[in-house]
Amino acid sequence: MMRRRNAAASSWIMALALGWAVTLALGLAACDRSARVPRDMPMQDVGALKVGVATAPNPPSTGENVMTIVVKDASGEPARGAAIDAVVSMPAMGAMPYMESRGDVSEAAPGVYRAKYGIAMAGDWDVNLRVRPKSGTPAAGAWRLSTNHKDLAFVGGDANAPAATGHAADSSATGADAPGVVSLDAARRQSLGIQVGVVAPRDLTLEIRAAGRVAYDETRLAEVSLKYAGWVRAIHADFTGRPVRRGQALFDAYSPDLYAAQQEFLTALAAAREDSVNGGGGADLAIAARRRLQLWDVADQDLAAIAREGRPRETLPVRSPAAGVVTEKSVVLGSPFTAGQSLYRIARTDPVWVLASLYEQDLPHVRVGSPVRLVPTETGGRERRGRVAFIAPDLAADTRTGTMRIEVANLDGALKPGMYLDVRLDVSLGRLLAIPESAVLPTGERRIVFVDLGDGRLAPREVMLGARAGEWYEVRSGLAAGERIVTSGNFLVAAESRLRSATGKW
């Protein structure tokens, strides 16, 4: 009985051991498959480490991909338990924003790591790795991959030189691990003239300046043309630029048709007087004849004089329909004219228009009703105030500017049409995060500032800027309030930063 129990126990133990062995074998086989390394993977010197990188599929495609990273120490042994940051990124280009994918890194086998990453679009991408081994100095390397070519191209690597870990505003790129970090002691900073300021919100006011030109108010222009033909007998407004009052005689006109119409009017008046005694209907004819002369722009005062004198006038004055100045005169003494011909143009001098051309980037900040300051270009001129009355709906094709119109009072007549003025608008942008213009280092399409990391370290960082308000730029992304940045001497810092960067770039 005891022997049967011992035999059963032995059989159970053997079966359990066999199961463990099978499970371990399957696990090792799975681990081996997941940790398979491509043949002939090139290993690169990255600081004191050797690092190889491959991707599957090869070349990569849009969507999800897998990166295999092999890390060995200086003795050639697999670097177990290393912490790896992997970032695949594409810089901003034109209207396309910055894109990045951070790999989810896990250790598949001793010294072999897997990172899943995604690619949003076809093209060339930057691969930046930072390796922090369990013991030893961290190192970083940079590669390039393309959806059009197999394998990755090694760009460079160095000890203590971190990989570009994505967008410059990311917290992982704010410490000593940012690319191109420069360490400068206090004496060196002083010799380079480096000054540091704090990023903080400010009340920003955008000053828009434009060249303005004074013009007549087009809504108050008047043209003199007659509804009958005739000749000019006498001219009273005899030169261009002469000021005239409303109702003032411009010239005297002779017209056979006008003379005949006066006779008809007088005849109708006489008949109306007789009919008023006899009870006839001559009054209607007198009203119709009078109305005909009024439609021919004969003034009421001239009609009263004709009725009072009882005889037609050989010439009648043509009067100005508006007050202003004569801007056009197309007749002289004795000139014939036809019905509908333009004889005079009268323009008001108060108010006047100021027409200003605004650049395309300034137009979104201007609204109808915005206050405007008008400064004469000559010294000693009086500054005036006005408001935007109209913004043209289109842009000039040659200059890519839009026209803004300001209506300005001109009682003293000091603003002459054709005069140029300096147009200035102060637009409040509100309280925004801002940095001084001197802190910004333009590099083509990118804008770089140097962030003070403390302990003498300065790191370049890409920022996205908004409107420029005087000597300040609005910060849209890349910096946070309270960070310290270089505001003077950044060109010298940039030169040294590029020398220390692993790729010669940021």
CSV table of N, CA and C in Angstrom, one decimal, residues 118-189:
chain,number,residue,atom,x,y,z
A,118,GLY,N,4.8,55.5,-34.0
A,118,GLY,CA,3.9,55.7,-35.2
A,118,GLY,C,4.4,56.8,-36.0
A,119,ILE,N,4.1,56.8,-37.3
A,119,ILE,CA,4.5,57.8,-38.3
A,119,ILE,C,3.2,58.3,-38.9
A,120,ALA,N,3.0,59.6,-38.9
A,120,ALA,CA,1.8,60.2,-39.3
A,120,ALA,C,1.8,60.4,-40.8
A,121,MET,N,2.9,60.6,-41.5
A,121,MET,CA,3.0,60.9,-42.9
A,121,MET,C,4.3,60.4,-43.5
A,122,ALA,N,4.4,60.2,-44.7
A,122,ALA,CA,5.6,59.7,-45.4
A,122,ALA,C,6.6,60.8,-45.4
A,123,GLY,N,7.9,60.5,-45.4
A,123,GLY,CA,9.0,61.5,-45.5
A,123,GLY,C,10.1,61.1,-44.6
A,124,ASP,N,11.0,62.1,-44.3
A,124,ASP,CA,12.2,61.8,-43.5
A,124,ASP,C,11.9,62.2,-42.1
A,125,TRP,N,12.3,61.4,-41.1
A,125,TRP,CA,12.1,61.7,-39.7
A,125,TRP,C,13.4,61.6,-38.9
A,126,ASP,N,13.4,62.3,-37.8
A,126,ASP,CA,14.6,62.3,-36.9
A,126,ASP,C,14.3,61.3,-35.8
A,127,VAL,N,15.3,60.4,-35.5
A,127,VAL,CA,15.2,59.5,-34.4
A,127,VAL,C,16.3,59.9,-33.4
A,128,ASN,N,15.8,60.2,-32.2
A,128,ASN,CA,16.7,60.6,-31.1
A,128,ASN,C,16.6,59.6,-29.9
A,129,LEU,N,17.7,59.1,-29.5
A,129,LEU,CA,17.7,58.1,-28.4
A,129,LEU,C,18.6,58.7,-27.3
A,130,ARG,N,18.1,58.5,-26.1
A,130,ARG,CA,19.0,58.8,-24.9
A,130,ARG,C,19.0,57.5,-24.0
A,131,VAL,N,20.2,57.0,-23.8
A,131,VAL,CA,20.4,55.8,-23.0
A,131,VAL,C,21.0,56.1,-21.7
A,132,ARG,N,20.3,55.6,-20.6
A,132,ARG,CA,20.8,55.8,-19.3
A,132,ARG,C,21.1,54.4,-18.7
A,133,PRO,N,22.3,53.9,-18.8
A,133,PRO,CA,22.6,52.5,-18.3
A,133,PRO,C,22.5,52.5,-16.8
A,134,LYS,N,22.4,51.3,-16.2
A,134,LYS,CA,22.4,51.2,-14.8
A,134,LYS,C,23.6,51.7,-14.1
A,135,SER,N,24.8,51.6,-14.8
A,135,SER,CA,26.0,52.2,-14.3
A,135,SER,C,26.7,52.8,-15.4
A,136,GLY,N,27.4,53.9,-15.2
A,136,GLY,CA,28.1,54.5,-16.3
A,136,GLY,C,27.4,55.9,-16.7
A,137,THR,N,28.0,56.5,-17.7
A,137,THR,CA,27.6,57.8,-18.1
A,137,THR,C,26.4,57.7,-19.2
A,138,PRO,N,25.4,58.4,-19.0
A,138,PRO,CA,24.3,58.5,-20.1
A,138,PRO,C,24.9,59.0,-21.4
A,139,ALA,N,24.3,58.5,-22.4
A,139,ALA,CA,24.7,58.9,-23.8
A,139,ALA,C,23.5,59.1,-24.7
A,140,ALA,N,23.7,59.8,-25.8
A,140,ALA,CA,22.6,60.1,-26.7
A,140,ALA,C,23.1,60.0,-28.1
A,141,GLY,N,22.2,59.6,-29.0
A,141,GLY,CA,22.5,59.5,-30.4
A,141,GLY,C,21.4,59.9,-31.3
A,142,ALA,N,21.7,60.3,-32.5
A,142,ALA,CA,20.7,60.7,-33.4
A,142,ALA,C,20.8,60.0,-34.7
A,143,TRP,N,19.7,59.5,-35.3
A,143,TRP,CA,19.6,58.8,-36.5
A,143,TRP,C,18.6,59.5,-37.4
A,144,ARG,N,18.6,59.1,-38.7
A,144,ARG,CA,17.5,59.5,-39.6
A,144,ARG,C,16.9,58.3,-40.3
A,145,LEU,N,15.6,58.3,-40.3
A,145,LEU,CA,14.9,57.2,-41.1
A,145,LEU,C,14.0,57.9,-42.1
A,146,SER,N,13.7,57.1,-43.2
A,146,SER,CA,12.9,57.6,-44.3
A,146,SER,C,12.0,56.5,-44.7
A,147,THR,N,10.8,56.9,-45.1
A,147,THR,CA,9.8,55.9,-45.6
A,147,THR,C,10.1,55.5,-47.0
A,148,ASN,N,11.2,56.2,-47.6
A,148,ASN,CA,11.6,55.9,-49.0
A,148,ASN,C,12.8,55.1,-49.1
A,149,HIS,N,13.6,54.8,-47.9
A,149,HIS,CA,14.8,54.1,-48.0
A,149,HIS,C,14.9,53.1,-46.8
A,150,LYS,N,15.6,52.0,-47.1
A,150,LYS,CA,15.8,51.1,-46.0
A,150,LYS,C,16.9,51.5,-45.1
A,151,ASP,N,16.8,51.0,-43.9
A,151,ASP,CA,17.8,51.2,-42.8
A,151,ASP,C,17.9,52.6,-42.3
A,152,LEU,N,18.5,52.8,-41.2
A,152,LEU,CA,18.6,54.2,-40.6
A,152,LEU,C,20.0,54.7,-40.8
A,153,ALA,N,20.1,56.0,-41.0
A,153,ALA,CA,21.4,56.6,-41.2
A,153,ALA,C,21.8,57.2,-39.8
A,154,PHE,N,23.0,56.9,-39.4
A,154,PHE,CA,23.5,57.4,-38.1
A,154,PHE,C,24.0,58.9,-38.4
A,155,VAL,N,23.6,59.8,-37.5
A,155,VAL,CA,23.9,61.2,-37.6
A,155,VAL,C,25.1,61.5,-36.6
A,156,GLY,N,25.0,61.1,-35.4
A,156,GLY,CA,26.0,61.4,-34.4
A,156,GLY,C,25.6,61.0,-33.0
A,157,GLY,N,26.5,61.0,-32.1
A,157,GLY,CA,26.2,60.7,-30.7
A,157,GLY,C,27.4,61.1,-29.8
A,158,ASP,N,27.1,61.3,-28.5
A,158,ASP,CA,28.1,61.7,-27.6
A,158,ASP,C,27.7,61.4,-26.2
A,159,ALA,N,28.6,61.3,-25.3
A,159,ALA,CA,28.3,61.2,-23.9
A,159,ALA,C,27.8,62.5,-23.3
A,160,ASN,N,26.8,62.4,-22.4
A,160,ASN,CA,26.2,63.6,-21.8
A,160,ASN,C,25.6,64.5,-22.7
A,161,ALA,N,25.5,64.2,-24.0
A,161,ALA,CA,24.8,65.0,-25.0
A,161,ALA,C,23.5,64.4,-25.3
A,162,PRO,N,22.4,64.9,-24.7
A,162,PRO,CA,21.1,64.3,-24.8
A,162,PRO,C,20.5,64.3,-26.2
A,163,ALA,N,19.6,63.4,-26.4
A,163,ALA,CA,18.9,63.4,-27.7
A,163,ALA,C,17.8,64.4,-27.6
A,164,ALA,N,17.5,64.9,-28.8
A,164,ALA,CA,16.3,65.9,-28.9
A,164,ALA,C,15.1,65.1,-28.6
A,165,THR,N,14.5,65.3,-27.4
A,165,THR,CA,13.4,64.5,-26.9
A,165,THR,C,12.1,65.1,-27.3
A,166,GLY,N,12.0,65.6,-28.5
A,166,GLY,CA,10.7,66.0,-29.0
A,166,GLY,C,10.6,67.5,-29.0
A,167,HIS,N,9.3,68.0,-28.9
A,167,HIS,CA,9.1,69.4,-28.9
A,167,HIS,C,9.8,70.2,-27.9
A,168,ALA,N,10.3,71.3,-28.3
A,168,ALA,CA,11.2,72.1,-27.4
A,168,ALA,C,10.5,72.5,-26.1
A,169,ALA,N,9.2,72.6,-26.1
A,169,ALA,CA,8.4,73.0,-24.9
A,169,ALA,C,8.2,71.8,-24.0
A,170,ASP,N,8.6,70.6,-24.4
A,170,ASP,CA,8.4,69.4,-23.5
A,170,ASP,C,9.3,69.5,-22.3
A,171,SER,N,8.8,69.0,-21.2
A,171,SER,CA,9.5,69.0,-20.0
A,171,SER,C,10.8,68.2,-20.0
A,172,SER,N,10.9,67.2,-20.8
A,172,SER,CA,12.1,66.4,-20.9
A,172,SER,C,13.2,67.1,-21.6
A,173,ALA,N,12.9,68.2,-22.3
A,173,ALA,CA,14.0,68.9,-23.0
A,173,ALA,C,14.3,70.2,-22.3
A,174,THR,N,13.9,70.3,-21.0
A,174,THR,CA,14.2,71.5,-20.3
A,174,THR,C,15.4,71.4,-19.4
A,175,GLY,N,15.9,70.2,-19.2
A,175,GLY,CA,17.0,70.1,-18.2
A,175,GLY,C,18.3,70.0,-18.9
A,176,ALA,N,19.2,69.4,-18.2
A,176,ALA,CA,20.6,69.3,-18.8
A,176,ALA,C,20.6,68.4,-20.0
A,177,ASP,N,19.5,67.7,-20.3
A,177,ASP,CA,19.5,66.7,-21.4
A,177,ASP,C,19.1,67.3,-22.7
A,178,ALA,N,18.8,68.6,-22.8
A,178,ALA,CA,18.5,69.3,-24.1
A,178,ALA,C,19.7,69.3,-25.0
A,179,PRO,N,19.5,69.2,-26.3
A,179,PRO,CA,20.6,69.3,-27.2
A,179,PRO,C,21.3,70.6,-27.2
A,180,GLY,N,22.6,70.7,-27.4
A,180,GLY,CA,23.3,71.9,-27.5
A,180,GLY,C,23.5,72.7,-26.3
A,181,VAL,N,23.4,72.0,-25.1
A,181,VAL,CA,23.5,72.7,-23.8
A,181,VAL,C,24.9,73.3,-23.7
A,182,VAL,N,25.0,74.5,-23.2
A,182,VAL,CA,26.3,75.2,-23.0
A,182,VAL,C,26.4,75.5,-21.5
A,183,SER,N,27.6,75.2,-21.0
A,183,SER,CA,27.9,75.5,-19.6
A,183,SER,C,28.9,76.7,-19.5
A,184,LEU,N,28.5,77.7,-18.9
A,184,LEU,CA,29.3,78.9,-18.8
A,184,LEU,C,29.4,79.4,-17.4
A,185,ASP,N,30.6,79.7,-16.9
A,185,ASP,CA,30.7,80.2,-15.5
A,185,ASP,C,30.4,81.7,-15.5
A,186,ALA,N,30.4,82.2,-14.3
A,186,ALA,CA,30.0,83.6,-14.2
A,186,ALA,C,30.9,84.6,-14.9
A,187,ALA,N,32.2,84.3,-14.9
A,187,ALA,CA,33.2,85.1,-15.5
A,187,ALA,C,33.0,85.1,-17.0
A,188,ARG,N,32.8,83.9,-17.6
A,188,ARG,CA,32.6,83.8,-19.0
A,188,ARG,C,31.3,84.5,-19.4
A,189,ARG,N,30.2,84.4,-18.6
A,189,ARG,CA,29.0,85.1,-19.0
A,189,ARG,C,29.2,86.6,-19.0
